[in-house]
Coordinates of C-alpha atoms and ligand atoms in Angstrom, one line a residue:
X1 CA 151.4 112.0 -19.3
X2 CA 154.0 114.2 -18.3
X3 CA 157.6 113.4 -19.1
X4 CA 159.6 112.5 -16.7
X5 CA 162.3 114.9 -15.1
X6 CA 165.7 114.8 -14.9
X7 CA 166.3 114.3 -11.0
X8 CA 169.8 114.1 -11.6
X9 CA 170.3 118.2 -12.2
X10 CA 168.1 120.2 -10.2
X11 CA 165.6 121.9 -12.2
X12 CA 166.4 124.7 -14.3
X13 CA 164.5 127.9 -13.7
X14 CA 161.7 129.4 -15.1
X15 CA 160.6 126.5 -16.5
X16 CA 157.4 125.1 -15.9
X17 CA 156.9 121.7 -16.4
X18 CA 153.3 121.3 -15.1
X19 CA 150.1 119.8 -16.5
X20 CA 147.5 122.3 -15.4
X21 CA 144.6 121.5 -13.4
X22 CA 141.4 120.1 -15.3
X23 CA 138.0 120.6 -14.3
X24 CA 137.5 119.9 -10.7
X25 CA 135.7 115.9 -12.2
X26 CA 132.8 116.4 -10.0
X27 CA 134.7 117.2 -7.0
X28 CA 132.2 120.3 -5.8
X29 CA 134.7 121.0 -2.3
X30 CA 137.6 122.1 -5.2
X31 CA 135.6 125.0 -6.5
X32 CA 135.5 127.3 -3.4
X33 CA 138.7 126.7 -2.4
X34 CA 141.9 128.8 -2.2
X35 CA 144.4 126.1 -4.1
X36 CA 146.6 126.9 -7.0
X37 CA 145.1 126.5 -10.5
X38 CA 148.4 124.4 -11.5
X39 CA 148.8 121.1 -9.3
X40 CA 152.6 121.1 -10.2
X41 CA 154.6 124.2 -11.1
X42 CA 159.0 124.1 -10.8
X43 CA 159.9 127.5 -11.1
X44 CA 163.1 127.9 -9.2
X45 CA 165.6 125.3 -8.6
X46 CA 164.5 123.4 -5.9
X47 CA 164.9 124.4 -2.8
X48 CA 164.8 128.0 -4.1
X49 CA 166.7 130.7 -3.5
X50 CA 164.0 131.9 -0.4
X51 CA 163.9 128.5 0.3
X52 CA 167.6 128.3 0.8
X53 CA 167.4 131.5 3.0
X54 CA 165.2 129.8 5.4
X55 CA 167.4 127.0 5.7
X56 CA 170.6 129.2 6.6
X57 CA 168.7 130.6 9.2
X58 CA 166.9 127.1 10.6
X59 CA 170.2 125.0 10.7
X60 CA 171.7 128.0 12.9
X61 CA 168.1 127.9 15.2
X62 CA 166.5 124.6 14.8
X63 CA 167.9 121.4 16.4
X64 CA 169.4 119.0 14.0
X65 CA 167.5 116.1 15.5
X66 CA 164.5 117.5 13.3
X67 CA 164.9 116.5 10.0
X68 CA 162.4 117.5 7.3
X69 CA 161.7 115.6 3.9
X70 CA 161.6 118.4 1.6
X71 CA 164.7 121.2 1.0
X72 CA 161.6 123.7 1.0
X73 CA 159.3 126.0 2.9
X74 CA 155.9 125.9 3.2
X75 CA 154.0 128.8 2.4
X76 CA 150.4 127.2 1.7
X77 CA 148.6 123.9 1.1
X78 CA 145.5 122.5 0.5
X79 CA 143.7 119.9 -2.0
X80 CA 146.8 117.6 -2.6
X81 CA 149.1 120.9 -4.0
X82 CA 151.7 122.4 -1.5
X83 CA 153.2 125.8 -2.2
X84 CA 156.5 127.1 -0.9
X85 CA 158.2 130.1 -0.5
X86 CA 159.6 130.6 -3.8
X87 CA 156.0 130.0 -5.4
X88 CA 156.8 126.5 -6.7
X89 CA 154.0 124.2 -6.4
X90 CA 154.2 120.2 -5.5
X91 CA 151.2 117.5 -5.9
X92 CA 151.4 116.6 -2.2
X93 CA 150.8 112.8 -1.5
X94 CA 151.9 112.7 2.0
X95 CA 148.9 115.3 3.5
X96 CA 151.8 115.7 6.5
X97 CA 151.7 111.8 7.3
X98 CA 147.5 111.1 7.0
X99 CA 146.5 114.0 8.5
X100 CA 145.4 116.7 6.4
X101 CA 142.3 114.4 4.9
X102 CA 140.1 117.3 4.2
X103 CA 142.7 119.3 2.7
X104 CA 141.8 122.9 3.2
X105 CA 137.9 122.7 3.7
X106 CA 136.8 126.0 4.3
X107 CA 134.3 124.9 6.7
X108 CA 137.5 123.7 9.1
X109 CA 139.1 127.0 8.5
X110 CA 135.9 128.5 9.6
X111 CA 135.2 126.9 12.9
X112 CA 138.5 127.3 13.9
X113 CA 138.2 131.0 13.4
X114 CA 134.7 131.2 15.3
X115 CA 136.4 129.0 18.1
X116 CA 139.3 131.6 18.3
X117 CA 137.2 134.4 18.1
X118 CA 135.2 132.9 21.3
X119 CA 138.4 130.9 23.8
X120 CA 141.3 129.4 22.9
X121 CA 141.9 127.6 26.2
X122 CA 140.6 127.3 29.7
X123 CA 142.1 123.6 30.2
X124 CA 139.6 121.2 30.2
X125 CA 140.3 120.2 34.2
X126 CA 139.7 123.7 34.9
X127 CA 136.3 125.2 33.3
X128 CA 135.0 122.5 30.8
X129 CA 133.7 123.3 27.0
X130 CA 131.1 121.9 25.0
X131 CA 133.3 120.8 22.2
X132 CA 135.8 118.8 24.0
X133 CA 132.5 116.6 25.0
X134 CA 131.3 116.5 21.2
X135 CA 134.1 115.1 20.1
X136 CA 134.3 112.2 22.8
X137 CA 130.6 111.7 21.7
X138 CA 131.3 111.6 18.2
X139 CA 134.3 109.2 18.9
X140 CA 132.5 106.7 21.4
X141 CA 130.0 106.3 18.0
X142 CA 132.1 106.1 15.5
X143 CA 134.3 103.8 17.1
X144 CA 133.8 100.1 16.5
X145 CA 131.4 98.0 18.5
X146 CA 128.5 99.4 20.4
X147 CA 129.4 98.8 24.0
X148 CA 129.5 101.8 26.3
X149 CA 132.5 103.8 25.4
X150 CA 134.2 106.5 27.1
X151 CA 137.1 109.3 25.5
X152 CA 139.7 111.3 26.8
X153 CA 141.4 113.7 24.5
X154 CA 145.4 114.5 24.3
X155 CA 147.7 116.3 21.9
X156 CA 149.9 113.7 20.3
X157 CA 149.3 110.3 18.6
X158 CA 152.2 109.2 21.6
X159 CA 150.3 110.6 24.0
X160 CA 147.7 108.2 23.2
X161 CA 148.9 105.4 23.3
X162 CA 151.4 106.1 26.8
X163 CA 147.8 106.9 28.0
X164 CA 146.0 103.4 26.7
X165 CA 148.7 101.7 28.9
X166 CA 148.2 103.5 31.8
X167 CA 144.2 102.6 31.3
X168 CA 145.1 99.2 30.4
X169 CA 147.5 98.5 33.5
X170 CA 144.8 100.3 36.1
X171 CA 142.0 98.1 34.6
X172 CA 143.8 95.2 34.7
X173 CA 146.2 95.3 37.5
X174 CA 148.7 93.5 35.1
X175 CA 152.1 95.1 34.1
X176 CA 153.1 93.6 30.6
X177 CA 152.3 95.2 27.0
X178 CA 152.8 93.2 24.0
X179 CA 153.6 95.5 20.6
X180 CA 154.9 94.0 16.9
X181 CA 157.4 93.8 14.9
X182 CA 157.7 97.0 12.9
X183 CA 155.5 98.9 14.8
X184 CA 155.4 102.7 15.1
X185 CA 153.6 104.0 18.4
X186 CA 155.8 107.3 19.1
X187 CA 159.1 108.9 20.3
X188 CA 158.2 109.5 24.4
X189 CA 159.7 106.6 26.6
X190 CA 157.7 104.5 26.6
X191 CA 156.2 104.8 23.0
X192 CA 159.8 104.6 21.9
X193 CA 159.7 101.2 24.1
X194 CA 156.5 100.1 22.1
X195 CA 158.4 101.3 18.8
X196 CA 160.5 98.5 16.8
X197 CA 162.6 100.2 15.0
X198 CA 166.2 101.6 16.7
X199 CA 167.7 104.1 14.0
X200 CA 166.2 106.8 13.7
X201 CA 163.4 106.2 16.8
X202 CA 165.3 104.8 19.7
X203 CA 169.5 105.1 18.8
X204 CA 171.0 106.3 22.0
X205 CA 167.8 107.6 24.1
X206 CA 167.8 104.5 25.9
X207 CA 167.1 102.8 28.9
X208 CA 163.5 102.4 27.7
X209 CA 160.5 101.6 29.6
X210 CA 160.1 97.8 31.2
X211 CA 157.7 95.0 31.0
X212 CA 157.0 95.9 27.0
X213 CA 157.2 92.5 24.9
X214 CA 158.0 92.0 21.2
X215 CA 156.3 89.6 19.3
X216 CA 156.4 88.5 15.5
X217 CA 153.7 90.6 12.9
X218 CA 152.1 89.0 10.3
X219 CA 153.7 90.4 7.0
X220 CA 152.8 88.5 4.3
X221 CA 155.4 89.6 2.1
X222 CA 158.2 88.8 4.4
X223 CA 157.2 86.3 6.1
X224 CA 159.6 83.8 6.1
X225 CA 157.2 80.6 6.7
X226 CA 154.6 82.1 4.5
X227 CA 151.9 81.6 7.3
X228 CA 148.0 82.6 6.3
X229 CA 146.9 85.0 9.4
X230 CA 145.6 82.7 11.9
X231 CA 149.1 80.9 11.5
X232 CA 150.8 84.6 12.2
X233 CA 148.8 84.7 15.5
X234 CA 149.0 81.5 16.4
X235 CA 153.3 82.1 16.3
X236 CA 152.8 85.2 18.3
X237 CA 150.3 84.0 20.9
X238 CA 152.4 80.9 21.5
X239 CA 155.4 83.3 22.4
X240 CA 152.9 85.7 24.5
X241 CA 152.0 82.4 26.5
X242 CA 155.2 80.9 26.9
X243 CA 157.3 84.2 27.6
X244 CA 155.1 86.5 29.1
X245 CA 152.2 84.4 30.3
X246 CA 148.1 86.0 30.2
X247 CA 148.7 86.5 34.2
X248 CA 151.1 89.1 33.4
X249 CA 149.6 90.9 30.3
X250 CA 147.6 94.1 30.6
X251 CA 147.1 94.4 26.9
X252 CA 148.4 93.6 23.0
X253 CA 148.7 96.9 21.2
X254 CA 148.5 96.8 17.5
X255 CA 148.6 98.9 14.3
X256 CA 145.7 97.7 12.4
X257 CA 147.5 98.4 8.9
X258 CA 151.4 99.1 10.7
X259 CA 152.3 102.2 9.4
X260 CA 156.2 103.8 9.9
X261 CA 156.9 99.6 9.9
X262 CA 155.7 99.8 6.1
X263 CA 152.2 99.4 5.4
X264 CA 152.4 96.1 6.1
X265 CA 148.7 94.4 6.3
X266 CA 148.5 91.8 8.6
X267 CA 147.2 88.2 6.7
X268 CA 143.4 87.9 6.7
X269 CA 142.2 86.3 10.1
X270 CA 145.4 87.3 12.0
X271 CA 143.4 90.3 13.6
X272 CA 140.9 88.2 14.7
X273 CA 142.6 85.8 15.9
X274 CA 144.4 87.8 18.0
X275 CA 141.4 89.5 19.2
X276 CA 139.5 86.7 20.3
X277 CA 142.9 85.2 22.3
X278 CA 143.0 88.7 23.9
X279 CA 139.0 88.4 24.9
X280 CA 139.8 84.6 26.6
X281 CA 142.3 86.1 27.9
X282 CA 141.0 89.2 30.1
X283 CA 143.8 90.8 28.2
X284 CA 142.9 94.5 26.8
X285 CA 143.1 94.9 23.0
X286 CA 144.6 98.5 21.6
X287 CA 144.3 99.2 18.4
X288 CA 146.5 101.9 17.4
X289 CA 144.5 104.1 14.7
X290 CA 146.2 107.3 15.4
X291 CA 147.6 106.7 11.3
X292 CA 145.0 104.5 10.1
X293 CA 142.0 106.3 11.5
X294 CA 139.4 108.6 10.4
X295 CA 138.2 107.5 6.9
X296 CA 142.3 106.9 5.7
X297 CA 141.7 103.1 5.2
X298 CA 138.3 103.1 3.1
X299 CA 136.6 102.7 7.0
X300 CA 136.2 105.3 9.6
X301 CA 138.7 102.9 11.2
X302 CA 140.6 100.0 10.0
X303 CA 139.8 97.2 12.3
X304 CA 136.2 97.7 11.0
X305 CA 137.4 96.0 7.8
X306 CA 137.4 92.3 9.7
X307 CA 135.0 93.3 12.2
X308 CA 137.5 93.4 15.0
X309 CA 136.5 95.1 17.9
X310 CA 139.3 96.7 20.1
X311 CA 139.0 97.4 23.9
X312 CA 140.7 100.9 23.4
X313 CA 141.3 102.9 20.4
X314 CA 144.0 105.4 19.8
X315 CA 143.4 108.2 17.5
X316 CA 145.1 111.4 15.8
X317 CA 146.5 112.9 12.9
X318 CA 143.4 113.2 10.4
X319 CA 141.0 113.5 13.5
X320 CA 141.1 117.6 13.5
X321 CA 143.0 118.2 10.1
X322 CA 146.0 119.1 11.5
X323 CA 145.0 120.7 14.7
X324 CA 147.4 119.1 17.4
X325 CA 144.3 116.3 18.9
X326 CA 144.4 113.2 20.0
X327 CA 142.0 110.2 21.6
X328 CA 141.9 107.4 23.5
X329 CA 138.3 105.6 23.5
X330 CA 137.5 102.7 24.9
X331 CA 135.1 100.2 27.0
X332 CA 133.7 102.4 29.9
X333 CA 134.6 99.7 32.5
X334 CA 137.9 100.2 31.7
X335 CA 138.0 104.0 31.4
X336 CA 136.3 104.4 34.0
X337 CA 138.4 102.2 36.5
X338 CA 141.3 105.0 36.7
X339 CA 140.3 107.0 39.3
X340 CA 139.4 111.7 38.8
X341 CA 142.1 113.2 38.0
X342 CA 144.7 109.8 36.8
X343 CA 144.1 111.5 33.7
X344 CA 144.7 115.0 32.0
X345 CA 147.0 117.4 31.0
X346 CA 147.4 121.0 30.4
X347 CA 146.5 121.6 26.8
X348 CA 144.5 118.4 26.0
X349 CA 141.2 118.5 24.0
X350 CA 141.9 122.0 23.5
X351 CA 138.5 123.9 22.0
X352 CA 139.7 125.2 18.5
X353 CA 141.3 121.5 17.9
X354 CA 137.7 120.2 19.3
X355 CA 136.1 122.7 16.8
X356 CA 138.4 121.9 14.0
X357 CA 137.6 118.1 14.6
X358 CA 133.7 118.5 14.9
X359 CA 134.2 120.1 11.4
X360 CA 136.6 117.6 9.9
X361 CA 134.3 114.7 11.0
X362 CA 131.4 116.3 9.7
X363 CA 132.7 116.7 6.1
X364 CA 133.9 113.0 6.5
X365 CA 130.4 111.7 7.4
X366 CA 128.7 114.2 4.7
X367 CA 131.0 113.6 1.7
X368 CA 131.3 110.0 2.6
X369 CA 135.5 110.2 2.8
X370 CA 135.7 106.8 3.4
X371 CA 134.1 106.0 -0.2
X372 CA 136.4 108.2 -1.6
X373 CA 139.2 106.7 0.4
X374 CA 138.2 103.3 -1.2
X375 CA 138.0 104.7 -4.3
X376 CA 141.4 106.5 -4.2
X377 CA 142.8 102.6 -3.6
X378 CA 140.9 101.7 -6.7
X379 CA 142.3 104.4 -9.1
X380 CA 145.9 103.8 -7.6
X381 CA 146.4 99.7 -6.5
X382 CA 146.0 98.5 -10.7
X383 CA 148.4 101.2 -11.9
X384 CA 150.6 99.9 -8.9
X385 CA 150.2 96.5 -9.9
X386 CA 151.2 97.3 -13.5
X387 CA 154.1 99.1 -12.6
X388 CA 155.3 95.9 -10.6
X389 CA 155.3 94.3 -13.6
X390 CA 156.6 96.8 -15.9
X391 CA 159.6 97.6 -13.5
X392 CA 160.4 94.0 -11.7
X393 CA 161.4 95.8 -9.0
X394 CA 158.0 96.4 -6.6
X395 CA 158.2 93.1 -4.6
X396 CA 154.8 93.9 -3.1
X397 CA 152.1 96.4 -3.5
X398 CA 149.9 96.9 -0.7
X399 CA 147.4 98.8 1.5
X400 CA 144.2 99.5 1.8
X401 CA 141.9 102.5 0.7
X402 CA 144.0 105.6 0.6
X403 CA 147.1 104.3 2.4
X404 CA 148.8 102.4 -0.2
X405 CA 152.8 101.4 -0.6
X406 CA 155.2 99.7 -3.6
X407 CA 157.9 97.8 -1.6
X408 CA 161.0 98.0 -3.5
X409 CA 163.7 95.3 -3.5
X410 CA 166.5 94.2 -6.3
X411 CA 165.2 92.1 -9.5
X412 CA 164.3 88.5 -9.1
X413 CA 165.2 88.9 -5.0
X414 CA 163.0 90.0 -2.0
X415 CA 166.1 91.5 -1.0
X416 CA 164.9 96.0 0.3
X417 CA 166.9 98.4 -2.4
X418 CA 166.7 101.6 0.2
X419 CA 169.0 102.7 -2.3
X420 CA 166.5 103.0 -5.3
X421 CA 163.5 104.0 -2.8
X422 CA 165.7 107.4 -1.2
X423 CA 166.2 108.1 -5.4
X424 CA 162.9 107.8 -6.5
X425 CA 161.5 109.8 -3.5
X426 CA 164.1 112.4 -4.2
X427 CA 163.4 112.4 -7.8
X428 CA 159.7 113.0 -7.2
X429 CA 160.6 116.0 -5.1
X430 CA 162.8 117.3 -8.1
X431 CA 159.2 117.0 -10.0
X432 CA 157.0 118.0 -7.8
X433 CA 155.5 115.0 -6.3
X434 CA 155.6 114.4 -2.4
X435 CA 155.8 111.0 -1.6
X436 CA 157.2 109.8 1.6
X437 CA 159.0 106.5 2.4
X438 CA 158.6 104.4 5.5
X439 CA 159.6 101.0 6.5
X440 CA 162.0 99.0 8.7
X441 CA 164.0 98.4 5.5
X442 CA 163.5 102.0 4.1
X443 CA 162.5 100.3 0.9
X444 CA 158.6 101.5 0.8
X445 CA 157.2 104.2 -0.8
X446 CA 153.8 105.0 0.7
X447 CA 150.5 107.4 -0.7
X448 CA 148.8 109.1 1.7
X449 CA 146.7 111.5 -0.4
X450 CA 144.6 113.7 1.0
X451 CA 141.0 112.3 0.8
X452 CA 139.8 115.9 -1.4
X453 CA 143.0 115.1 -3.8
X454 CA 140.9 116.1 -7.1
X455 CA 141.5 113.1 -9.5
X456 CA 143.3 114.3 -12.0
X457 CA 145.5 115.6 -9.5
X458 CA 146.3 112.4 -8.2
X459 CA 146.5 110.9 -11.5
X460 CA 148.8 113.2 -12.4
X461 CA 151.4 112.8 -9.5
X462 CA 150.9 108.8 -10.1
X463 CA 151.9 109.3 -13.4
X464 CA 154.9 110.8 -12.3
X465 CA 156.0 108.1 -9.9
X466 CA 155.3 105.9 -12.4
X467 CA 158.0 108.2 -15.0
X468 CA 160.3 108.2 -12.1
X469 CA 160.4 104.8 -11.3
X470 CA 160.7 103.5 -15.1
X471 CA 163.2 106.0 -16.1
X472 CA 165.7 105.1 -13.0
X473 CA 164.7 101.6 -13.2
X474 CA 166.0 102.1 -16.9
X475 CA 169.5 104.2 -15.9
X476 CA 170.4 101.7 -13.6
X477 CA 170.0 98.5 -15.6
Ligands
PLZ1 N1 151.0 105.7 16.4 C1 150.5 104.4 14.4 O1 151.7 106.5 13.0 C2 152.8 108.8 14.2 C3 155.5 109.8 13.1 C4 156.5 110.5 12.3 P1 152.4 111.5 17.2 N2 153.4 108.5 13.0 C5 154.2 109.5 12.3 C6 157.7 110.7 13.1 O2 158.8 110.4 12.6 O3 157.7 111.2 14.2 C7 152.2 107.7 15.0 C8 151.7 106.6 14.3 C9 151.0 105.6 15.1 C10 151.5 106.7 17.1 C11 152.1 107.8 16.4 C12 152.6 108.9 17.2 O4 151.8 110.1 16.9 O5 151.3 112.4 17.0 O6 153.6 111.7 16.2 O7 153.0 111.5 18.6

């Protein structure tokens, strides 16, 4: 194991302080790919001085409102290692928040070249493509449930969801939405009005978007009655019936596994439960897979892990490998209600993110991703477990498949230590590890590996959480 830097001083230069690569461990897609031999290399303090260059000349150009996680530039990724400018190398457990699942698979690369080489846009409302139709075909099967589906593509996760309301309120004719506690579904109107959280999402950009209703998650964790999941849904559906009323409600919009909100997976039976309410009710079911989608959760989606069947599906992030694309799929009575041309926009669908998805779903389906994603939860959720133990301050570990979090909160208490989370993510960085924090709290430190992450690259940047975590765990007692 590798000892664990000082994230106190910043590194000092020229010294390397990787574990090289091993053999790719029967991982064929590492062999032919353009990644660094070393999976964590400091050789400049961090951010370097290129690094540091580029930043004079973004906080002169770039709006402030942007923030970024790391101090560096990129200059190339793939495979779970990031490389910036300055030629230092960081194990990357974030894949750019669950998108880039098939890290960089030469067969992506390469029908996004032949795409380019052919049109790069003709806007699908004008002259339509083959691809953008592939992908809606692939999507209506892979999809849960075999009803008759229908997709429309978009650019942004948030796009996504604004457009399962608008299908939702046509079909229906009903004006409310109902979102969660902690839950993450963008930064336009009115995703920020389906978003919980204020600071950083919503602080000042208000008014937001009517007729959207908040109702209590199940968090098991935090839940302060410590109800099993048909209890959770039982609390919320009792405040949809008595403050909103099934008359009034077009849809419920859920995260499967909440993401931004903290990993937080809902009870057992609170999905389902919640789903069958919304089917007595006439009352349209979104699940919002735009993060959990695509093979992250151990499933091609997450609701497929209780058999829940949504109305509409949002999708994103991993569905084109980073390619701005985006879904919404759904029951074709209800995408089919809005009438030509309720739906669209310029750039939607466009062909070389419809080739780069065709490619990315491809390599999921061939190299089974969703096995691996499983069996990235396998290597990681014991070694979580044990940390808990060792540390006493990981007050839950959780998630599912390749989407995995440590809550951190003070010894003995349940109380968040955001504190101790914004160190050990920052001390990662200084040892080149990207992990990225999320939660209402800001106490969670989440994986998101790329699915191709070779496994001794992954072990290796879990052995260095797990350094991290000990050694300030240690310091601070
Ligand atoms: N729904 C469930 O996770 C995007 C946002 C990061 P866009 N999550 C990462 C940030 O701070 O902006 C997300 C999501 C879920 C919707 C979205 C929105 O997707 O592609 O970012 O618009």
């Amino acid at each position: 194991m590798p000892s664990a830097p000082n994230a106190a001083t910043a590194s000092p230069p020229d010294v390397d302080r990787s574990a090289s690569r091993g053999p790719a461990d029967g991982a064929d897609h590492a062999t032919d790919r353009a990644v660094p031999a070393v999976a964590r290399l400091i050789r400049t303090e961090i951010p370097g001085p290129l690094s540091r260059e580029l930043a004079g000349r973004r906080s002169a150009a770039v709006a402030k409102g942007v923030a970024s996680v790391l101090p560096i530039f990129a200059a190339s990724a793939g495979d779970g290692v990031l490389t910036d400018v300055d030629g230092n190398t960081l194990i990357d457990l974030g894949s750019g928040i669950a998108v880039t699942s098939v890290g960089a698979a030469p067969e992506v690369i390469e029908a996004i070249r032949e795409q380019a080489g052919a049109f790069l846009h003709t806007c699908f409302m004008i002259a339509p493509y083959e691809g953008y139709v592939r992908v809606c075909e692939e999507l209506n099967a892979l999809t849960p449930g075999d009803h008759d589906k229908r997709t429309v593509l978009f650019n942004s996760g948030s796009e996504a969801v604004e457009n399962a309301v608008k299908v939702a309120r046509h079909a229906t004719g009903r004006p409310a939405i109902v979102a969660f506690d902690h839950a993450y579904h963008g930064r336009t109107n009115l995703t920020m009005a389906l978003t919980a959280k204020a600071m950083p999402y919503k602080s000042g950009f208000g008014p937001f978007a009517p007729e959207i209703y908040r109702v209590p998650m199940s968090y098991p964790y935090r839940d302060p009655a410590g109800l099993t999941g048909p209890q959770a849904a039982a609390r919320a559906i009792d405040q949809i019936e008595k403050q909103i009323g099934a008359d009034s409600l077009a849809a419920v919009l859920i995260e499967p596994i909440q993401g931004e909100g903290g990993f937080i997976v809902p009870a057992p039976g609170f999905l389902p439960a919640i789903a069958a309410w919304c089917r007595a009710n006439g009352v349209v079911l979104i699940a919002d897979e735009v993060q959990t989608g695509f093979c992250r959760t151990g499933d091609w989606f997450a609701a497929e892990h209780e058999n829940v069947v949504p109305d509409l599906v949002t999708t994103a992030k991993g569905i084109a490998n980073g390619m701005p694309l985006a879904a919404l799929t759904g029951r074709a009575e209800l995408m089919d209600a809005v009438h030509p041309g309720g739906l669209g926009g310029t750039f939607g669908g466009n062909p070389v993110s419809c080739a780069a998805a065709i490619a990315t779903i491809e390599l999921m389906r061939s190299q089974d991703l969703a096995g691996t994603a499983r069996r990235i939860g396998e290597a990681a959720l014991p070694r979580l477990h044990s940390l808990a133990e060792r540390t006493g301050v990981i007050g839950d570990v959780r998630g599912r498949g390749a989407m995995l979090a440590i809550e951190l909160v003070r010894p003995g208490t349940n109380e968040p230590d955001p504190q101790l989370t914004a160190a050990v993510a920052a001390a990662c960085h200084a040892a080149g590890v990207l992990v990225l924090t999320a939660g209402t709290y800001k106490n969670v430190i989440r994986l998101l590996p790329p699915l191709v992450i070779p496994p001794e690259v992954l072990d290796e940047g879990l052995s260095v959480l797990e350094a991290t975590l000990e050694r300030l765990v240690t310091e601070g007692s």
